[in-house]
mmCIF file of C-alpha atoms in Angstrom:
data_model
loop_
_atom_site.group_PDB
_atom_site.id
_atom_site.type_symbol
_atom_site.label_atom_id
_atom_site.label_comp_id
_atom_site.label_asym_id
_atom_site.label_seq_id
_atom_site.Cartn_x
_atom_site.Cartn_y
_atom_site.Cartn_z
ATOM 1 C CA UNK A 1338 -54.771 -112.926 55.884
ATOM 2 C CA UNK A 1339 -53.672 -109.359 56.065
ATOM 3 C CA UNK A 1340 -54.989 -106.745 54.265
ATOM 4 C CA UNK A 1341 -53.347 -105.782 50.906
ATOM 5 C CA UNK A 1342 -52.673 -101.863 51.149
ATOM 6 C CA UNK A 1343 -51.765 -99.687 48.375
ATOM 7 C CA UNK A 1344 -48.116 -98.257 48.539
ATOM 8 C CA UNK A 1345 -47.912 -94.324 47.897
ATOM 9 C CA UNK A 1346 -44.702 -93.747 48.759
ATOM 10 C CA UNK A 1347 -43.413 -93.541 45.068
ATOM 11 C CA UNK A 1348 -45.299 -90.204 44.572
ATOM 12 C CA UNK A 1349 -44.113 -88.577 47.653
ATOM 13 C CA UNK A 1350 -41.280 -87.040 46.081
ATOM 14 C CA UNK A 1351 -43.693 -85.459 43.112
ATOM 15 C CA UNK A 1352 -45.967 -83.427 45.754
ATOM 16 C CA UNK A 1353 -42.760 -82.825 48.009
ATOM 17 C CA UNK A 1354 -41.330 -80.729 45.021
ATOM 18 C CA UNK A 1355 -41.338 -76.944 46.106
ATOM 19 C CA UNK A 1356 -42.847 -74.626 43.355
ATOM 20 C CA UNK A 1357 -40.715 -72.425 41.809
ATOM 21 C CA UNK A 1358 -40.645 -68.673 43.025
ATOM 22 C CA UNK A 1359 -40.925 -66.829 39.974
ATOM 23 C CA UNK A 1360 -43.588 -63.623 38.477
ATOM 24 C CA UNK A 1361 -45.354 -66.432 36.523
ATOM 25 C CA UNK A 1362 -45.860 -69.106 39.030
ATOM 26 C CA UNK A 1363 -47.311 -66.577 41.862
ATOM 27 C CA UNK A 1364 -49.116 -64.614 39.366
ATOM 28 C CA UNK A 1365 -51.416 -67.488 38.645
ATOM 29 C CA UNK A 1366 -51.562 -68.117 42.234
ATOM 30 C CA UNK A 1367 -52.892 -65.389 43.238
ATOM 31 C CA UNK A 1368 -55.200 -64.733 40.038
ATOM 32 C CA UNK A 1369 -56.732 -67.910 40.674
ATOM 33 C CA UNK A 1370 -57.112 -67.452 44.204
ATOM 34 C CA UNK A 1371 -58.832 -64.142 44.141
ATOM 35 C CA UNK A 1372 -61.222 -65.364 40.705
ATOM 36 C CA UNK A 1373 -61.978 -68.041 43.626
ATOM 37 C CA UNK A 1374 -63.142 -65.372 46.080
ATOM 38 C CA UNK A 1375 -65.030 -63.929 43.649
ATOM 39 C CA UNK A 1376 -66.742 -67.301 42.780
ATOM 40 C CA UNK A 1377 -67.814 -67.400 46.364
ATOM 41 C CA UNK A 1378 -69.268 -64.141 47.040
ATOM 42 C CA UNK A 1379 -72.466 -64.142 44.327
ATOM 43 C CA UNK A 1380 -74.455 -67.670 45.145
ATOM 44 C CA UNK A 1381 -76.703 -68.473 41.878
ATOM 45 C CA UNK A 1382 -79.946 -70.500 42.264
ATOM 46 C CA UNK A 1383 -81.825 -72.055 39.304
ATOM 47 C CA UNK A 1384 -79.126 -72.887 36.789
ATOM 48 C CA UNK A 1385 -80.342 -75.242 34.240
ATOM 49 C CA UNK A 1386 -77.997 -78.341 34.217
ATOM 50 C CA UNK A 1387 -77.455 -77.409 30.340
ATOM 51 C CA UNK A 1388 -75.582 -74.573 31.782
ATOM 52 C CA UNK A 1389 -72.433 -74.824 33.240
ATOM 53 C CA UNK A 1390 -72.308 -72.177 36.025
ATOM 54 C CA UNK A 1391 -67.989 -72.014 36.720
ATOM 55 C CA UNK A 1392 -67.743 -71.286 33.070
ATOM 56 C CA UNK A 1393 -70.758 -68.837 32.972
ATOM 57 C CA UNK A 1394 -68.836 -67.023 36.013
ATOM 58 C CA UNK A 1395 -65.862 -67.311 34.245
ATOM 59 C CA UNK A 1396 -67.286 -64.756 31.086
ATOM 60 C CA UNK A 1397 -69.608 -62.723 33.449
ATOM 61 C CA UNK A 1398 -66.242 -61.996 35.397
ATOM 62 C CA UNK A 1399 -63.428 -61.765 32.939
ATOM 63 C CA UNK A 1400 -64.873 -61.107 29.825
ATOM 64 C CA UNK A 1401 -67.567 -58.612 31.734
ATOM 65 C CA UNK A 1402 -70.405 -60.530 29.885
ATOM 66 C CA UNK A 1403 -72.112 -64.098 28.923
ATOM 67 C CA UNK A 1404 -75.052 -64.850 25.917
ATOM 68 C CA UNK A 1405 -77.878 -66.636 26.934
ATOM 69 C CA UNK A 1406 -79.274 -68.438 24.193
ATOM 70 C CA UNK A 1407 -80.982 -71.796 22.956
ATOM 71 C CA UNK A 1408 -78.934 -74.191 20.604
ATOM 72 C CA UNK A 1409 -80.852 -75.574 17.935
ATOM 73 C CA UNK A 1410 -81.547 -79.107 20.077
ATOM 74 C CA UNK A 1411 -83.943 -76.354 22.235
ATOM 75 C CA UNK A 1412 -81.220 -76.511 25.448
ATOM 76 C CA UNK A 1413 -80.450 -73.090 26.945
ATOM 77 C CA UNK A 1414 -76.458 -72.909 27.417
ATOM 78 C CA UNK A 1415 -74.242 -69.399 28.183
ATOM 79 C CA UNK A 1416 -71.225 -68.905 25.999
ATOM 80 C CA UNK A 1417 -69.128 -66.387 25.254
ATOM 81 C CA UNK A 1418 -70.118 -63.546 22.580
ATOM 82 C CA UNK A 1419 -69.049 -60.895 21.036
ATOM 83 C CA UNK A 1420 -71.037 -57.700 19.477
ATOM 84 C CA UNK A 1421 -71.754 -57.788 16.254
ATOM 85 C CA UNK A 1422 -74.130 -56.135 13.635
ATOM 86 C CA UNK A 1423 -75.044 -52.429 13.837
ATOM 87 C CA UNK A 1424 -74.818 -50.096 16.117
ATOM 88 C CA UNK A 1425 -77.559 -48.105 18.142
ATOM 89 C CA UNK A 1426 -78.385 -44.628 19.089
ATOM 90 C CA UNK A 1427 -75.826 -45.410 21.893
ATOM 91 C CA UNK A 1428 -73.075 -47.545 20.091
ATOM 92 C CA UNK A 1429 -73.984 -50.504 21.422
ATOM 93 C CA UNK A 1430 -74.280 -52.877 18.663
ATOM 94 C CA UNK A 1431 -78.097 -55.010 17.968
ATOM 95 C CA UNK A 1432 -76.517 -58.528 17.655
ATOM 96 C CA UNK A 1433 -74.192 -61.113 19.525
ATOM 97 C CA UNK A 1434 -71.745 -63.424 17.638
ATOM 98 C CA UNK A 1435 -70.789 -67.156 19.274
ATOM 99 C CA UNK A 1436 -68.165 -69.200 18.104
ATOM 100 C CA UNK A 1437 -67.352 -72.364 19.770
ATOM 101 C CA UNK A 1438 -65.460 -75.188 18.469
ATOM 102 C CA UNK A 1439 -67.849 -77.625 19.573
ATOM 103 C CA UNK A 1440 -70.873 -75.981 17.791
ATOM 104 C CA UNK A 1441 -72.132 -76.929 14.507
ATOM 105 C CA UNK A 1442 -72.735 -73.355 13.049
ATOM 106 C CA UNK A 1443 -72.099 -69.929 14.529
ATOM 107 C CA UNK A 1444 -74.599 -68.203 16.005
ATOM 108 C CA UNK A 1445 -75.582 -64.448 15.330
ATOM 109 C CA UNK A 1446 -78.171 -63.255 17.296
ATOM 110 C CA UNK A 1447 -80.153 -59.892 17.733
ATOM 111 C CA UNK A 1448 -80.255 -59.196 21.250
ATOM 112 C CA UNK A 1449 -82.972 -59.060 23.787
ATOM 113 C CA UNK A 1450 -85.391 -60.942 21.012
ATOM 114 C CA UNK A 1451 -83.359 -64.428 20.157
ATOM 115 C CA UNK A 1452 -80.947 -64.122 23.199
ATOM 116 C CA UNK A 1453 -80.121 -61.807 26.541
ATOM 117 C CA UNK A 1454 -76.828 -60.598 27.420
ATOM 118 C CA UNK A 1455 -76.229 -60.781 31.058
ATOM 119 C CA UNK A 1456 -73.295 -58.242 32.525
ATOM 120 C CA UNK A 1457 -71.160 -57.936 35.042
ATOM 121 C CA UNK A 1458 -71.647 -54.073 35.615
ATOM 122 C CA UNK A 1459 -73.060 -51.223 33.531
ATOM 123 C CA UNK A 1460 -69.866 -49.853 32.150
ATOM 124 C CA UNK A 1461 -69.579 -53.403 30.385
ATOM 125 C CA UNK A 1462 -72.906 -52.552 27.931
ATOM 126 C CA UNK A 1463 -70.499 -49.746 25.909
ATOM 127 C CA UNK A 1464 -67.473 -52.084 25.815
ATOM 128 C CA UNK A 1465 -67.056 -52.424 22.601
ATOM 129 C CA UNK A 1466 -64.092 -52.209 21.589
ATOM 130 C CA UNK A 1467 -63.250 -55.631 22.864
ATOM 131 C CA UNK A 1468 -61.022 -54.435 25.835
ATOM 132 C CA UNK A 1469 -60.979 -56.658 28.933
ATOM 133 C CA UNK A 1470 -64.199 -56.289 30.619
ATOM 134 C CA UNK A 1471 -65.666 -57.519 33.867
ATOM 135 C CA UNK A 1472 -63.170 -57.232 36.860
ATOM 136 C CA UNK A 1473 -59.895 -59.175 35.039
ATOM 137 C CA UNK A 1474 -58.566 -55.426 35.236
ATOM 138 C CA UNK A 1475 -58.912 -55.446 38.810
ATOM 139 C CA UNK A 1476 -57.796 -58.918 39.757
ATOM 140 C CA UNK A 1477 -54.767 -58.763 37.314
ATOM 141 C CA UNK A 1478 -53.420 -55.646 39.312
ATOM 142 C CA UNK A 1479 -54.178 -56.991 42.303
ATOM 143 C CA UNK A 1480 -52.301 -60.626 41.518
ATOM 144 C CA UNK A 1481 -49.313 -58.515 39.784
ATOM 145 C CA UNK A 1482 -49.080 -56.573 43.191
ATOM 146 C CA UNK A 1483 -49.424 -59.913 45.149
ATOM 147 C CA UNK A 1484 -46.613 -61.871 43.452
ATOM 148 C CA UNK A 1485 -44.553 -58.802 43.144
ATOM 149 C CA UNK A 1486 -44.632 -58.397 47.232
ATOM 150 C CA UNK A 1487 -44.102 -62.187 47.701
ATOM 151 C CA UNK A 1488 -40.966 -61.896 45.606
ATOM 152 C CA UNK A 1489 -40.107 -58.920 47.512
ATOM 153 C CA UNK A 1490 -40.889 -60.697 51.085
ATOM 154 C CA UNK A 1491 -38.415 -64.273 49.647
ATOM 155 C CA UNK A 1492 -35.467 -61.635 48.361
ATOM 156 C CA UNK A 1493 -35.876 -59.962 52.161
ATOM 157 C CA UNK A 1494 -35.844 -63.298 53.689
ATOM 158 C CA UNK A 1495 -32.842 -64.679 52.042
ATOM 159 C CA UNK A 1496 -30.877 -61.597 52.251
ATOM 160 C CA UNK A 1497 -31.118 -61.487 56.630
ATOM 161 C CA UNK A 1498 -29.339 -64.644 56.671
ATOM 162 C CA UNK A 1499 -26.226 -63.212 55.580
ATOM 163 C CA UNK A 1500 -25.374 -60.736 57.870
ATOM 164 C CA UNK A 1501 -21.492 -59.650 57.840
ATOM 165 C CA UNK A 1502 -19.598 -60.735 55.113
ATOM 166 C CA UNK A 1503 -15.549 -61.333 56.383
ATOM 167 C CA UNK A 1504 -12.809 -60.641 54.293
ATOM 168 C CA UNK A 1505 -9.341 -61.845 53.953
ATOM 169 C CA UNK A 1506 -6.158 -61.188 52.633
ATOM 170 C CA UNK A 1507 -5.103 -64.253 51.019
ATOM 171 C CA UNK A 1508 -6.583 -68.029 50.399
ATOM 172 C CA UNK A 1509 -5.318 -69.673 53.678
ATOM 173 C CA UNK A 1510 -7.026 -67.364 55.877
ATOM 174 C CA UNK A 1511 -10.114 -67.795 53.761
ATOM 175 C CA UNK A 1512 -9.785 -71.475 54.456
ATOM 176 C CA UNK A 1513 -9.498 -71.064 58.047
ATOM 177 C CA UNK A 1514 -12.209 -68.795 58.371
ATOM 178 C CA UNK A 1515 -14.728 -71.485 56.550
ATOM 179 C CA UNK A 1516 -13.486 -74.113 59.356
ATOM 180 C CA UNK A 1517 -14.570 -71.403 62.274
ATOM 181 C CA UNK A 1518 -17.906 -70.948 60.846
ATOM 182 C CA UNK A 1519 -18.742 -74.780 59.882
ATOM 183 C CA UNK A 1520 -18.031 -75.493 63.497
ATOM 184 C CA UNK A 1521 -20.038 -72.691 64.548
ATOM 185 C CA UNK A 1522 -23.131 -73.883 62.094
ATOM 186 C CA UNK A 1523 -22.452 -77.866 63.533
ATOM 187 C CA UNK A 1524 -23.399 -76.465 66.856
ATOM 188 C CA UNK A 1525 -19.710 -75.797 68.247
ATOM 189 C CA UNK A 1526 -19.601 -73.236 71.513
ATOM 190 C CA UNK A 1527 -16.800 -71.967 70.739
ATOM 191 C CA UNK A 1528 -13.062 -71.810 68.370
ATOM 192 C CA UNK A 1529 -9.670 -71.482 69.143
ATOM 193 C CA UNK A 1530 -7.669 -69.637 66.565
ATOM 194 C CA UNK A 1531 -4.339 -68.056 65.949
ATOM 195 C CA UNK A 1532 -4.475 -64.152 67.101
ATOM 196 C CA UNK A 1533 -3.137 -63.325 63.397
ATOM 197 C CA UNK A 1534 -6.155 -64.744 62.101
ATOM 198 C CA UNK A 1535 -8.148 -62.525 63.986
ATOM 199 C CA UNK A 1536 -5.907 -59.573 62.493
ATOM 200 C CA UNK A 1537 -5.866 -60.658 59.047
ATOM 201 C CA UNK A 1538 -9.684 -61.014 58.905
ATOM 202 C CA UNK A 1539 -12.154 -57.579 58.584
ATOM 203 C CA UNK A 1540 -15.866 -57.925 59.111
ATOM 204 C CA UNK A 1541 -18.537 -55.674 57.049
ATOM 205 C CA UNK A 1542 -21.491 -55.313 57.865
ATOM 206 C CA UNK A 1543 -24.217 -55.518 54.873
ATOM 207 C CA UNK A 1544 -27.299 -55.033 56.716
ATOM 208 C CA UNK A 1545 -28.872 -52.854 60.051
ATOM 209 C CA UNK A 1546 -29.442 -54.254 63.688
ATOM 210 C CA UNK A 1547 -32.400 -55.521 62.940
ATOM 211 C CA UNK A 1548 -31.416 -57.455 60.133
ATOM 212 C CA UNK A 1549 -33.751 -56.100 58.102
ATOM 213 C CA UNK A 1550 -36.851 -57.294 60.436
ATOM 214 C CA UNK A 1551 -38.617 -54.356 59.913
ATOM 215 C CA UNK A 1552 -38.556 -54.231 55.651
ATOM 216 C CA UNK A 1553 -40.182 -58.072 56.455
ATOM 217 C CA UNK A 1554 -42.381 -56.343 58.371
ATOM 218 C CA UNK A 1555 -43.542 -53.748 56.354
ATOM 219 C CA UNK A 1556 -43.892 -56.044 53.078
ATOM 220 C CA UNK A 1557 -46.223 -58.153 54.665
ATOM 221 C CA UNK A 1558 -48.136 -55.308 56.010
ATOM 222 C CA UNK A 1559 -48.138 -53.925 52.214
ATOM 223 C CA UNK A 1560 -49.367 -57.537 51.076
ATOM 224 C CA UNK A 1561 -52.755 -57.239 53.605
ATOM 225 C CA UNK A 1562 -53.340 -53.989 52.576
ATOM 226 C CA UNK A 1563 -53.375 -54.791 48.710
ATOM 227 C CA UNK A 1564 -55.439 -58.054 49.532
ATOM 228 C CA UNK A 1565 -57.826 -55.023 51.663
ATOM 229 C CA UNK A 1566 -58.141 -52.452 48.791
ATOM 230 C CA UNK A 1567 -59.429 -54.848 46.180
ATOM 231 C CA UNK A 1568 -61.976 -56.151 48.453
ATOM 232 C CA UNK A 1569 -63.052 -52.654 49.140
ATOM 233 C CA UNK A 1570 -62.619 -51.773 45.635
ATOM 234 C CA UNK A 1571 -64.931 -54.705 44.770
ATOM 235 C CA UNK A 1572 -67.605 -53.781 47.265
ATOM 236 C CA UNK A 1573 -66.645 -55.386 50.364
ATOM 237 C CA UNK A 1574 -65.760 -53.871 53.763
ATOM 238 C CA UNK A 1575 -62.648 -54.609 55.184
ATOM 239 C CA UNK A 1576 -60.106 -52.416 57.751
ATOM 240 C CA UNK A 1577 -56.575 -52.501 56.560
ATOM 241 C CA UNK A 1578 -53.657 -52.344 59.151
ATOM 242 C CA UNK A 1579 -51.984 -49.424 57.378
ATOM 243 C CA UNK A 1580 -53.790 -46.289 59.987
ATOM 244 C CA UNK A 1581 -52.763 -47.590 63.324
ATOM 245 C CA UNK A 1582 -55.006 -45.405 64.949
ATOM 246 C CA UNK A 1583 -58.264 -46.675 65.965
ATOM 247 C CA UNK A 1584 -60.952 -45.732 63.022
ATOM 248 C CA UNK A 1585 -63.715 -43.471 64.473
ATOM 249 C CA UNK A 1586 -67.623 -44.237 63.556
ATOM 250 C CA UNK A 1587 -67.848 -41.649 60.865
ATOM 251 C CA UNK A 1588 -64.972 -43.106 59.041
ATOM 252 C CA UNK A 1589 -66.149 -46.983 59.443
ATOM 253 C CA UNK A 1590 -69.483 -45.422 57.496
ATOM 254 C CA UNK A 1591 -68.228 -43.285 54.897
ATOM 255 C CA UNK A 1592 -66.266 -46.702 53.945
ATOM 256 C CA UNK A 1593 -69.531 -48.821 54.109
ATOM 257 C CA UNK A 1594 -71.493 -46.657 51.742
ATOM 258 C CA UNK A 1595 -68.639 -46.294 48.972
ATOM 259 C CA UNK A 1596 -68.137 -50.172 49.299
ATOM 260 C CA UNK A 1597 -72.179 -50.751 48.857
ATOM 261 C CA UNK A 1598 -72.586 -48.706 46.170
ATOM 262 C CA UNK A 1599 -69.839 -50.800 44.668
ATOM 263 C CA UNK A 1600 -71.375 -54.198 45.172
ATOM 264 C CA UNK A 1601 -75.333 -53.134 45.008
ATOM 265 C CA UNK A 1602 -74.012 -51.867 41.202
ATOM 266 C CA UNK A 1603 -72.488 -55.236 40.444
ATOM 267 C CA UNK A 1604 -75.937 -57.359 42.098
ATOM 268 C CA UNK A 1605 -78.412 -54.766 40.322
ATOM 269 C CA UNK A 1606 -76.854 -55.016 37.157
ATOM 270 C CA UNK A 1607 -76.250 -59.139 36.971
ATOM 271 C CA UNK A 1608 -80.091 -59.406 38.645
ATOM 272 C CA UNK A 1609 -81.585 -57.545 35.742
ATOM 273 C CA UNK A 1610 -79.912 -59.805 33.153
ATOM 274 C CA UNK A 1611 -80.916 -62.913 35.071
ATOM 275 C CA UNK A 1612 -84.501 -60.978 35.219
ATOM 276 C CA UNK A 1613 -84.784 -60.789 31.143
ATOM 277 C CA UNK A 1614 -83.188 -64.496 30.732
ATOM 278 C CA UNK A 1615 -86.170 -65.568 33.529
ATOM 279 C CA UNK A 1616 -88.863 -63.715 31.125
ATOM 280 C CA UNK A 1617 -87.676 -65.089 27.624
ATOM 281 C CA UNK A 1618 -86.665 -68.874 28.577
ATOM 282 C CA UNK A 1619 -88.911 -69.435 31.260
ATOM 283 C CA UNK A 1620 -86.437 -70.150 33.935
ATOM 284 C CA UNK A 1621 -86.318 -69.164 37.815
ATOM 285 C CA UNK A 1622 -82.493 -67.724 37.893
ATOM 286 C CA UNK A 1623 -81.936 -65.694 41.041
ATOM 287 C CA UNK A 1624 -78.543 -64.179 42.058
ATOM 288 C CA UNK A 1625 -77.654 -63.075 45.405
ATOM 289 C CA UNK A 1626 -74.928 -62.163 47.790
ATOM 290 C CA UNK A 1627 -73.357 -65.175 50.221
ATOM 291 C CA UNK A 1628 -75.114 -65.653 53.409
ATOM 292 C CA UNK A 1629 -72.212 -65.669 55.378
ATOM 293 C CA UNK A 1630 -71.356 -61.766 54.311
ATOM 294 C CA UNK A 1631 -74.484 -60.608 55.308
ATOM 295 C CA UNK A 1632 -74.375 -61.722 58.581
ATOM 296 C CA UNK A 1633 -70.629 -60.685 58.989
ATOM 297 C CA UNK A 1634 -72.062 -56.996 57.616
ATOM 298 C CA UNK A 1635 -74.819 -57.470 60.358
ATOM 299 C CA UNK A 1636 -72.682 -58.341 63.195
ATOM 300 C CA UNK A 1637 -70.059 -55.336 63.125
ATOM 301 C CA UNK A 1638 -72.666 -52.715 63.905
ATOM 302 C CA UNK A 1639 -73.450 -54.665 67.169
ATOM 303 C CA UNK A 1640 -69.677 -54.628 67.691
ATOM 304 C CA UNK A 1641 -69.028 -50.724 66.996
ATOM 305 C CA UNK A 1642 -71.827 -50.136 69.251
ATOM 306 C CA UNK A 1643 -70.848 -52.328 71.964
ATOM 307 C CA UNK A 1644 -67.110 -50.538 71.673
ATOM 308 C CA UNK A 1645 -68.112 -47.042 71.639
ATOM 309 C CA UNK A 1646 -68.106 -46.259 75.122
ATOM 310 C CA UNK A 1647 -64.687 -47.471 75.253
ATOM 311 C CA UNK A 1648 -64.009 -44.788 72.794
ATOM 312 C CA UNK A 1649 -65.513 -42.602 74.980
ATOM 313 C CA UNK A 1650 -63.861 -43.260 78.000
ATOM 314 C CA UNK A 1651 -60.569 -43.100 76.314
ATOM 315 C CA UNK A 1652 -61.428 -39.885 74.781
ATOM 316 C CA UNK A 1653 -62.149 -38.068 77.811
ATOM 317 C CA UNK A 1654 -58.861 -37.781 79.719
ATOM 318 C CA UNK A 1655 -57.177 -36.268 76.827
ATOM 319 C CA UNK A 1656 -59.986 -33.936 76.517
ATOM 320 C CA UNK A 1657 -59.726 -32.627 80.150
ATOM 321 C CA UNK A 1658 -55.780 -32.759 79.583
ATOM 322 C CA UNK A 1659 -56.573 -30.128 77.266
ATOM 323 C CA UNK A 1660 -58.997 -28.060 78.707
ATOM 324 C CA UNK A 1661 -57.348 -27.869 82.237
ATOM 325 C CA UNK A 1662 -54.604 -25.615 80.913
ATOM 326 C CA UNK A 1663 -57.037 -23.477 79.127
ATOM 327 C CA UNK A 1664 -58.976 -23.398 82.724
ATOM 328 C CA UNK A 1665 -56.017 -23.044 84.991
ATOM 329 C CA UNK A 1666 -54.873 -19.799 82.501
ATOM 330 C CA UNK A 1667 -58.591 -18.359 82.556
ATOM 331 C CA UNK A 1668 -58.129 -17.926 86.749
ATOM 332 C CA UNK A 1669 -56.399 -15.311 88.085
ATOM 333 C CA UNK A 1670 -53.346 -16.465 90.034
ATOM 334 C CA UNK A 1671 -52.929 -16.481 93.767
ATOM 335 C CA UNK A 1672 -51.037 -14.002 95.225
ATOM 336 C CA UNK A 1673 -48.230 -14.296 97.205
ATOM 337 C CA UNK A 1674 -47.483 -12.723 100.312
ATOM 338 C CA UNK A 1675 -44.199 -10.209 99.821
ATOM 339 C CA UNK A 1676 -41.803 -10.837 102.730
ATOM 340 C CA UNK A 1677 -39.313 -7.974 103.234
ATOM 341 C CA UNK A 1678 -36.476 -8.594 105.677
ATOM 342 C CA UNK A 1679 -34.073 -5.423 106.498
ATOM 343 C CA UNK A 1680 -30.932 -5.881 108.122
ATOM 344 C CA UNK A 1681 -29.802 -2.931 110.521
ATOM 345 C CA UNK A 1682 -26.361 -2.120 109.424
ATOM 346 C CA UNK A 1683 -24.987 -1.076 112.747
ATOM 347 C CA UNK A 1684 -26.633 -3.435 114.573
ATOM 348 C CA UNK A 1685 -26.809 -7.132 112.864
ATOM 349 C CA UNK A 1686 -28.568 -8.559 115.569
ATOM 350 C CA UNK A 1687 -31.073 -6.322 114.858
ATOM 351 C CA UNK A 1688 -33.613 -7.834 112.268
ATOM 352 C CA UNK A 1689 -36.830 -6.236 110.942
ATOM 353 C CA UNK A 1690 -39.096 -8.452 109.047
ATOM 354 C CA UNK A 1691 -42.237 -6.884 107.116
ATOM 355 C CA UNK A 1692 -45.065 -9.304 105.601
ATOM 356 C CA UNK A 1693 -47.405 -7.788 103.191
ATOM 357 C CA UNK A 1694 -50.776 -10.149 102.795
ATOM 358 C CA UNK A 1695 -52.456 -7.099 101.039
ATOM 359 C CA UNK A 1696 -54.612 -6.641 103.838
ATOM 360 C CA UNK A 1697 -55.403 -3.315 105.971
ATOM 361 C CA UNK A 1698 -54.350 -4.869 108.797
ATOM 362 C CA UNK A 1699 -50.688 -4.744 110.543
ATOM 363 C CA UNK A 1700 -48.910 -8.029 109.739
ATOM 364 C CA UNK A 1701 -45.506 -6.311 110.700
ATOM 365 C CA UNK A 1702 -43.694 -8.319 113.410
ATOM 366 C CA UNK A 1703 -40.389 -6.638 114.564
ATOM 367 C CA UNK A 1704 -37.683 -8.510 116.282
ATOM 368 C CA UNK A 1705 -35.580 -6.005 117.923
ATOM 369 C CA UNK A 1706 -33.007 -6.463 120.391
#
């Protein structure tokens, strides 16, 4: 008996259906895609199953910060809160406020003695005025960017297929120009048509040679380098394609400290929430950076080093292209020897020549007849 297998064919047609290029569509792309990223660079060890870790990233990240606290059953969850109560020396209000639809009761909280406020960066503490917090600043400019240059890139695309646009004088030329080009499109060598046609028809051209190759070109070169600045902005150390000269050591480390002093601020600042939520509700929390970014930081020193003499070697013939004309003006040019030849008037065949090579010696050779 053969085996019974389930027929799929019927939703075919539902994941075959392109997505829509619009702001909206790509702009959730892309913020989804880079709140992914984001997901994957800090790896957290010791979450209590009572907390759920994608929506604890999801404050610490957008919202700049997430409450630690313990419901009344004695679980430890992390919500989302708001300040609340008075303000310190330093405006930074004493209390935390959740809501959640699935809670019982609100809770209001005075921080660092009933619950600990882990955030994303130290500019979140004085938020207070409720403004987006966290990086959503950063990743919405980014997406925007994104799905503004993919937009851009589809527009450039569609436009290069239309080339030359023909016009006509009057409808039946029109018609006859349609049948040239279908046969053209169907894979047709070549059309034979009346020589008024050819006359009666005037070709414009709407884009350059290049059909606008290089504007595809440079959009998608725009695209890596937005993708490149927020990852540096966010700490991490990338090369964009923009400087097509090679970057020289100096450069590749001024970029490496600005990005670690990015990232470090980020780690410190989540690792000393994580440090107070450890010491109140007796958990082992621990926040670090992904494994497989620390050995891609490790690696490219090995690689700069092992390329530097390259650098070097490609260095020094423009160097000596530059000093030999320095050298070659610093001697003193060779002298010449002066040749004098003196024609006798009255006699032609009678030629005197007279070489001067500076010398005290006679170098005069006569040739008289």
């Amino acid at each position: 008996m053969a085996r019974k297998t389930d027929d799929y064919s019927n939703l075919l047609p539902q994941f075959a259906t392109p997505v829509p290029m619009n702001f909206d569509t790509l702009f959730r792309h892309y913020f989804n895609f880079i709140l992914r990223n984001i997901f994957q660079i800090f790896k957290f060890d010791g979450i209590p199953d009572t907390v759920d870790e994608t929506f604890m990233k999801y404050c610490l990240f957008l919202n700049g910060k997430v409450t630690f606290f313990k419901l009344n059953s004695g679980d430890l969850v992390a919500l989302n809160g708001v300040y609340s109560g008075d303000p310190n020396l330093y405006y930074v209000p004493d209390k935390m406020l959740v809501n959640n639809p699935r809670l019982t009761k609100s809770y209001r909280m005075q921080r660092d003695t009933e619950c600990v406020v882990v955030y994303c960066s130290e500019p979140d503490i004085y938020n207070v005025t409720g403004a987006f917090g966290g990086l959503y600043t950063l990743i919405s400019r980014t997406a925007t960017m994104l799905a503004d240059g993919d937009l851009s890139i589809n527009i450039s695309q569609k436009n290069k297929r239309l080339i030359n646009v023909l016009a006509a004088e009057d409808q039946n030329t029109k018609d006859a120009i349609d049948v040239v080009i279908r046969k053209q499109y169907n894979g047709e060598p070549y059309a034979v048509v009346h020589k008024s046609l050819i006359d009666n028809v005037e070709s414009v051209p709407i884009t350059d040679k290049t059909g606008g190759t290089t504007d595809i070109v440079q959009l998608i070169e725009c695209q890596q380098y937005i993708l490149s600045h927020f990852y540096e902005a966010l700490g991490l150390q990338t090369h964009d394609n923009m400087k097509k000269e090679r970057l020289i050591t100096a450069e590749i480390n001024d970029n490496e400290n600005l990005a670690k002093l990015n990232i470090d601020d980020i780690l410190c600042t989540i690792q000393a929430g994580v440090d107070k939520v450890n010491a109140m509700f007796d958990t082992n929390i621990s926040v670090s950076i992904n494994s497989l970014l620390e050995q891609q930081s490790e690696e490219e020193p090995e690689q700069r080093s092992e390329e530097e003499p390259e650098q070097q070697s490609e260095e020094e013939p423009e160097q000596q292209s530059e000093e030999e004309p320095e050298q070659r003006s610093e001697e003193e040019p060779e002298e010449e020897p002066e040749i004098n030849i003196l024609i006798n008037q009255q006699d032609a065949s009678a030629v005197e020549i007279n070489i001067d090579t500076g010398g005290d010696n006679n170098g005069g050779v006569q040739d008289m007849d």
